[in-house]
XYZ file of C-alpha atoms in Angstrom:
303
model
C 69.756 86.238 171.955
C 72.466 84.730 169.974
C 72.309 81.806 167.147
C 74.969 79.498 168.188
C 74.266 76.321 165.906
C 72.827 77.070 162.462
C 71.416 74.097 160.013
C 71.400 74.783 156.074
C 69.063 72.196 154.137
C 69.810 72.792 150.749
C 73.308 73.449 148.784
C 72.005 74.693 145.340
C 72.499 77.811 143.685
C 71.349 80.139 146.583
C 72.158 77.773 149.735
C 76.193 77.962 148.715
C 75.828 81.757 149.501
C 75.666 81.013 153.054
C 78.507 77.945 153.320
C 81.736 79.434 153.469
C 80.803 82.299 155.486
C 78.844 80.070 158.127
C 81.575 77.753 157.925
C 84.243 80.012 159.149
C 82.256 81.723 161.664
C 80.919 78.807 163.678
C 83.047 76.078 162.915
C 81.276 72.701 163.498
C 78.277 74.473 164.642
C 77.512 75.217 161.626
C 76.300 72.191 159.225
C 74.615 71.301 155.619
C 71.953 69.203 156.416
C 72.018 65.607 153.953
C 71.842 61.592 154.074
C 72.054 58.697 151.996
C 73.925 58.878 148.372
C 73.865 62.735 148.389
C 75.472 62.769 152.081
C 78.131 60.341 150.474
C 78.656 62.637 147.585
C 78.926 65.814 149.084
C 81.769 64.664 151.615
C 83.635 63.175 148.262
C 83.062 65.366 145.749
C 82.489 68.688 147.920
C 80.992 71.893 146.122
C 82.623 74.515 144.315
C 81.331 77.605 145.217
C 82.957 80.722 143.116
C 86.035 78.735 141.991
C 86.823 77.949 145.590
C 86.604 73.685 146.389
C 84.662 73.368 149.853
C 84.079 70.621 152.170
C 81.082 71.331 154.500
C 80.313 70.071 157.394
C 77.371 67.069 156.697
C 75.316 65.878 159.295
C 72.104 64.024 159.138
C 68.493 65.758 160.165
C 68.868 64.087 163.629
C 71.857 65.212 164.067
C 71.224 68.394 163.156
C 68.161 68.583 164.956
C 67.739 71.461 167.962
C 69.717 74.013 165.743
C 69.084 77.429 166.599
C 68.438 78.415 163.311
C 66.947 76.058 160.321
C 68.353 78.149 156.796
C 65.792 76.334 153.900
C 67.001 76.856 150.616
C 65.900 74.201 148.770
C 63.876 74.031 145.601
C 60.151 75.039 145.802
C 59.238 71.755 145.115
C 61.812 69.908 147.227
C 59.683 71.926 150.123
C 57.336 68.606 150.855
C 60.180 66.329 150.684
C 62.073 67.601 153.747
C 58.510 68.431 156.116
C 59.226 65.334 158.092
C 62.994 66.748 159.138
C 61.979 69.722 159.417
C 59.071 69.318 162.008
C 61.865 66.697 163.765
C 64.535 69.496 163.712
C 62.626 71.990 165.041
C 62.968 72.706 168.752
C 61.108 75.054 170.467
C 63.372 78.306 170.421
C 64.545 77.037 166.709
C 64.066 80.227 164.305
C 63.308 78.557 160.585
C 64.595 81.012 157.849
C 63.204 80.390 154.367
C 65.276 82.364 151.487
C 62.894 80.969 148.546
C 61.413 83.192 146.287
C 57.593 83.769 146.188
C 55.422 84.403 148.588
C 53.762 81.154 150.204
C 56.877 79.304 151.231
C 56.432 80.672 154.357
C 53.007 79.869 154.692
C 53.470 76.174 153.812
C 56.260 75.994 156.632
C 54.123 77.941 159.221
C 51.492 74.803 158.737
C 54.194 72.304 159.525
C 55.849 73.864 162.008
C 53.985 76.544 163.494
C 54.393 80.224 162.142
C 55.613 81.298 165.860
C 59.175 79.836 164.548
C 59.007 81.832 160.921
C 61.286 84.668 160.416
C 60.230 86.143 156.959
C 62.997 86.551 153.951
C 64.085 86.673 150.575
C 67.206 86.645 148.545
C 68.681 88.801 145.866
C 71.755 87.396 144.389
C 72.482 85.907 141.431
C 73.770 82.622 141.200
C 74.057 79.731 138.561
C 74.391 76.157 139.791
C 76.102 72.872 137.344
C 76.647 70.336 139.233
C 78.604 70.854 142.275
C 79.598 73.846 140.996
C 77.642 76.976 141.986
C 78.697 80.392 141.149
C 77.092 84.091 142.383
C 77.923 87.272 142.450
C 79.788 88.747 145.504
C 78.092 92.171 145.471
C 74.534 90.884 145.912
C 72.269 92.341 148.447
C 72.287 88.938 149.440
C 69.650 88.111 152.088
C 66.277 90.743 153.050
C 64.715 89.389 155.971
C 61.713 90.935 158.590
C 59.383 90.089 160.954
C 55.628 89.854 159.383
C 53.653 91.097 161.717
C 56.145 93.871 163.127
C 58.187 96.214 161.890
C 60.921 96.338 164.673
C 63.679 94.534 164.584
C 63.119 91.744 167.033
C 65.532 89.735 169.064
C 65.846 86.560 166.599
C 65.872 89.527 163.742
C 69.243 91.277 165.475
C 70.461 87.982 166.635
C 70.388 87.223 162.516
C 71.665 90.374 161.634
C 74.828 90.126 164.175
C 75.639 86.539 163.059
C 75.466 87.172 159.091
C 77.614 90.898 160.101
C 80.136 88.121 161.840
C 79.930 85.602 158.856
C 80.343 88.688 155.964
C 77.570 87.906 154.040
C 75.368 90.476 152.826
C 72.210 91.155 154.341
C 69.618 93.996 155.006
C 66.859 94.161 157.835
C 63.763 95.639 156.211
C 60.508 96.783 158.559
C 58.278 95.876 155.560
C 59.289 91.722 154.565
C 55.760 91.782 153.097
C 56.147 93.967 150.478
C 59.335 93.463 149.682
C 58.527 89.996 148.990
C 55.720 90.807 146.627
C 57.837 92.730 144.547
C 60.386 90.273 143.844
C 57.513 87.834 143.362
C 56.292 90.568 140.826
C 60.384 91.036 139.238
C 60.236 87.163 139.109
C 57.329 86.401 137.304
C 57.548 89.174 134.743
C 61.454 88.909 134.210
C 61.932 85.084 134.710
C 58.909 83.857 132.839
C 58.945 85.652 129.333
C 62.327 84.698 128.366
C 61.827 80.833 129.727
C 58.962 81.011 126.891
C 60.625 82.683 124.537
C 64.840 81.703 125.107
C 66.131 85.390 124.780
C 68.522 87.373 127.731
C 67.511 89.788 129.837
C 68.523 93.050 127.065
C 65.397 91.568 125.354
C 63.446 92.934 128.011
C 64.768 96.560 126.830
C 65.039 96.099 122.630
C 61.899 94.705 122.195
C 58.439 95.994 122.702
C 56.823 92.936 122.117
C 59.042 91.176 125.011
C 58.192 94.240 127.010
C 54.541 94.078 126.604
C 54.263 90.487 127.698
C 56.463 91.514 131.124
C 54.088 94.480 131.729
C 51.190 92.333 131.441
C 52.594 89.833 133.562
C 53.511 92.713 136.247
C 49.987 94.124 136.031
C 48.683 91.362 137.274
C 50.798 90.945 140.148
C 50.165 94.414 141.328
C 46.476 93.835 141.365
C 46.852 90.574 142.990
C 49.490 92.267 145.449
C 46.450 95.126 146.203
C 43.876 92.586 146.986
C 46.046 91.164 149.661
C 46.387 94.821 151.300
C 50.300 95.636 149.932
C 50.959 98.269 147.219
C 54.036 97.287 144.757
C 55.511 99.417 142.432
C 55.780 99.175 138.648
C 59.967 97.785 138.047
C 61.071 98.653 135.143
C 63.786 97.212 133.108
C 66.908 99.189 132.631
C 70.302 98.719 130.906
C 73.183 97.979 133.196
C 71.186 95.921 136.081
C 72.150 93.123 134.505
C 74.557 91.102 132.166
C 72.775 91.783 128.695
C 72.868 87.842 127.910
C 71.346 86.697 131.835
C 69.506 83.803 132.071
C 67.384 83.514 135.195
C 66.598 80.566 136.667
C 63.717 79.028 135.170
C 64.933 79.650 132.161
C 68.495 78.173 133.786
C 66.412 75.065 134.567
C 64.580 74.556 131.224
C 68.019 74.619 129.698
C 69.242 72.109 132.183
C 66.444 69.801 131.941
C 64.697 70.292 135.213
C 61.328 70.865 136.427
C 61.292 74.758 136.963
C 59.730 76.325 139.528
C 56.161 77.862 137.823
C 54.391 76.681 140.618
C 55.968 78.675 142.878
C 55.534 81.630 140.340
C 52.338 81.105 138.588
C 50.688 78.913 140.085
C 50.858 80.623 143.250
C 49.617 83.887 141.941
C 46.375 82.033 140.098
C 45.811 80.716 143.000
C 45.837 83.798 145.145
C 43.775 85.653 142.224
C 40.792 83.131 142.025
C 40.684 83.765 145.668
C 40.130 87.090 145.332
C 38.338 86.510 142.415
C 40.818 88.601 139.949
C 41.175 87.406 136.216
C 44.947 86.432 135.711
C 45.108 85.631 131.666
C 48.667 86.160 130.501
C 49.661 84.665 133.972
C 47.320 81.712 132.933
C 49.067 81.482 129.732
C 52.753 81.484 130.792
C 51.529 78.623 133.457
C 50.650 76.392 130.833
C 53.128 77.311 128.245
C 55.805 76.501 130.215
C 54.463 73.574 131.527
C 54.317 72.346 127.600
C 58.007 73.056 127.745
C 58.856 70.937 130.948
C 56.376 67.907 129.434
C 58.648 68.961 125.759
C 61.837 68.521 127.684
C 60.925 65.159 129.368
C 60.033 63.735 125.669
C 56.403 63.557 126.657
C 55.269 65.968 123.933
C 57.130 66.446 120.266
């Protein structure tokens, strides 16, 4: 098995990981999936992607439609916006890739599409997007990707693994996607949330005990949550080093920007998850609404 033609919907801050690689591997078989304005934009303006200008190939969904592989990297809530392409895009032997973070995206495509078409993944990179500029570090582990209900590397699993080896961008096959998923969903909430709340870097994490108690109270509930759904994460702790001492992650990133951040994929998710399991989620609770307050401050709905 072998993925020929590969389709990327989304160009943000994780999809530009996979452009110029992709590019240069497959040529024209390999395309960014856009229309309308942004279509126009993107063939003027082009991205810069770690100082480098880049010019990818654009083609509309029914264009790109029958692709052997469907790369989603959009937003968490751009997900619903791009169901209709997606369920025209997808062929029978297409393999549809998600590389959000969380643990549902995959779910929500699998009731589109089918989950016979899933392969499981996450990302771990670190990447800041302004405008068409989008910047990440080159020594990421990049993309972690697995079959969910098998531990052996399947054909569509080595067919990614030999094209991403081809294309130089970092990857890693694990036999366990589930929970490695659930512990960057657990990293995520507890690292990404506090400081959106509270505007500090990541060394906060580490000099202050009162930053550090809201993250392990945040992590303690994803473990719990994690157990009732059968998978056993560990506690992650902060350490000095990991990361740059000022890092921003990205719903902080997007508060600062102005967006909409992505709490619903965080903690919304898990309270959902919780109440169906019927596991009390307070801080999580909390941090859902409080940043919430902070979106409706940012949009001048709230003073």
């Amino acid at each position: 098995m072998e993925f020929r033609t590969v389709a990327l919907i989304g160009a943000g801050a994780v999809g530009c990981f996979f452009i110029r690689g992709l590019s240069d591997v497959l040529g024209n078989n390999f395309c960014l999936v856009a229309d309308g304005e942004r279509a126009d934009r993107l063939r003027s303006q082009g991205l810069v992607i770690n100082g480098e200008q880049v010019f990818p190939n654009i083609r509309t969904p029914e264009e790109a439609a029958g692709a052997d592989l469907i790369l989603i990297a959009t937003k968490y809530n751009g997900l619903a916006v791009i169901m209709d392409d997606l369920r025209k895009m997808t062929a029978p032997h297409t393999t549809v890739v998600s590389t959000l973070n969380g643990v549902d995206s995959e779910e929500i495509l699998a009731e589109a599409i089918g989950e016979e078409h899933i392969l499981n993944a996450y990302m771990i990179v670190s990447s800041r997007r302004l405008g068409n500029r989008v910047d990440y570090n080159i020594d990421a582990r990049g993309i972690i990707f697995g079959e969910k209900n098998t531990p052996e590397k399947t054909p569509r699993a080595q067919a990614l693994d030999d094209l991403l080896n081809r294309a130089g961008i970092a990857h890693v096959f694990t036999p366990d996607i589930r929970t490695g998923q659930w512990q960057k969903f657990a990293v995520n909430i507890s690292n990404n949330l506090p400081q959106a709340i509270l505007g500090v870097g990541y060394e906060a994490y580490i000099e202050s005990e009162h930053v550090r108690f809201i993250h392990d109270q945040l992590q303690n509930e994803v473990i719990r949550v994690a157990a009732a759904q059968g998978i056993t994460i560990q506690y992650d702790e902060n350490k000095h080093g990991r990361v740059l001492p000022e890092a921003r992650f990205s719903t902080l990133q997007d508060l600062d920007a102005g967006r909409r951040t992505e709490i619903e994929m965080f903690a919304g998710v898990l309270m959902k998850k919780a109440a169906e399991s019927g596991i009390d989620v307070p801080y999580t609770t909390y941090t859902y609404h409080a940043i919430r307050a902070l979106e409706e401050k940012n949009e001048g709905l709230i003073r």
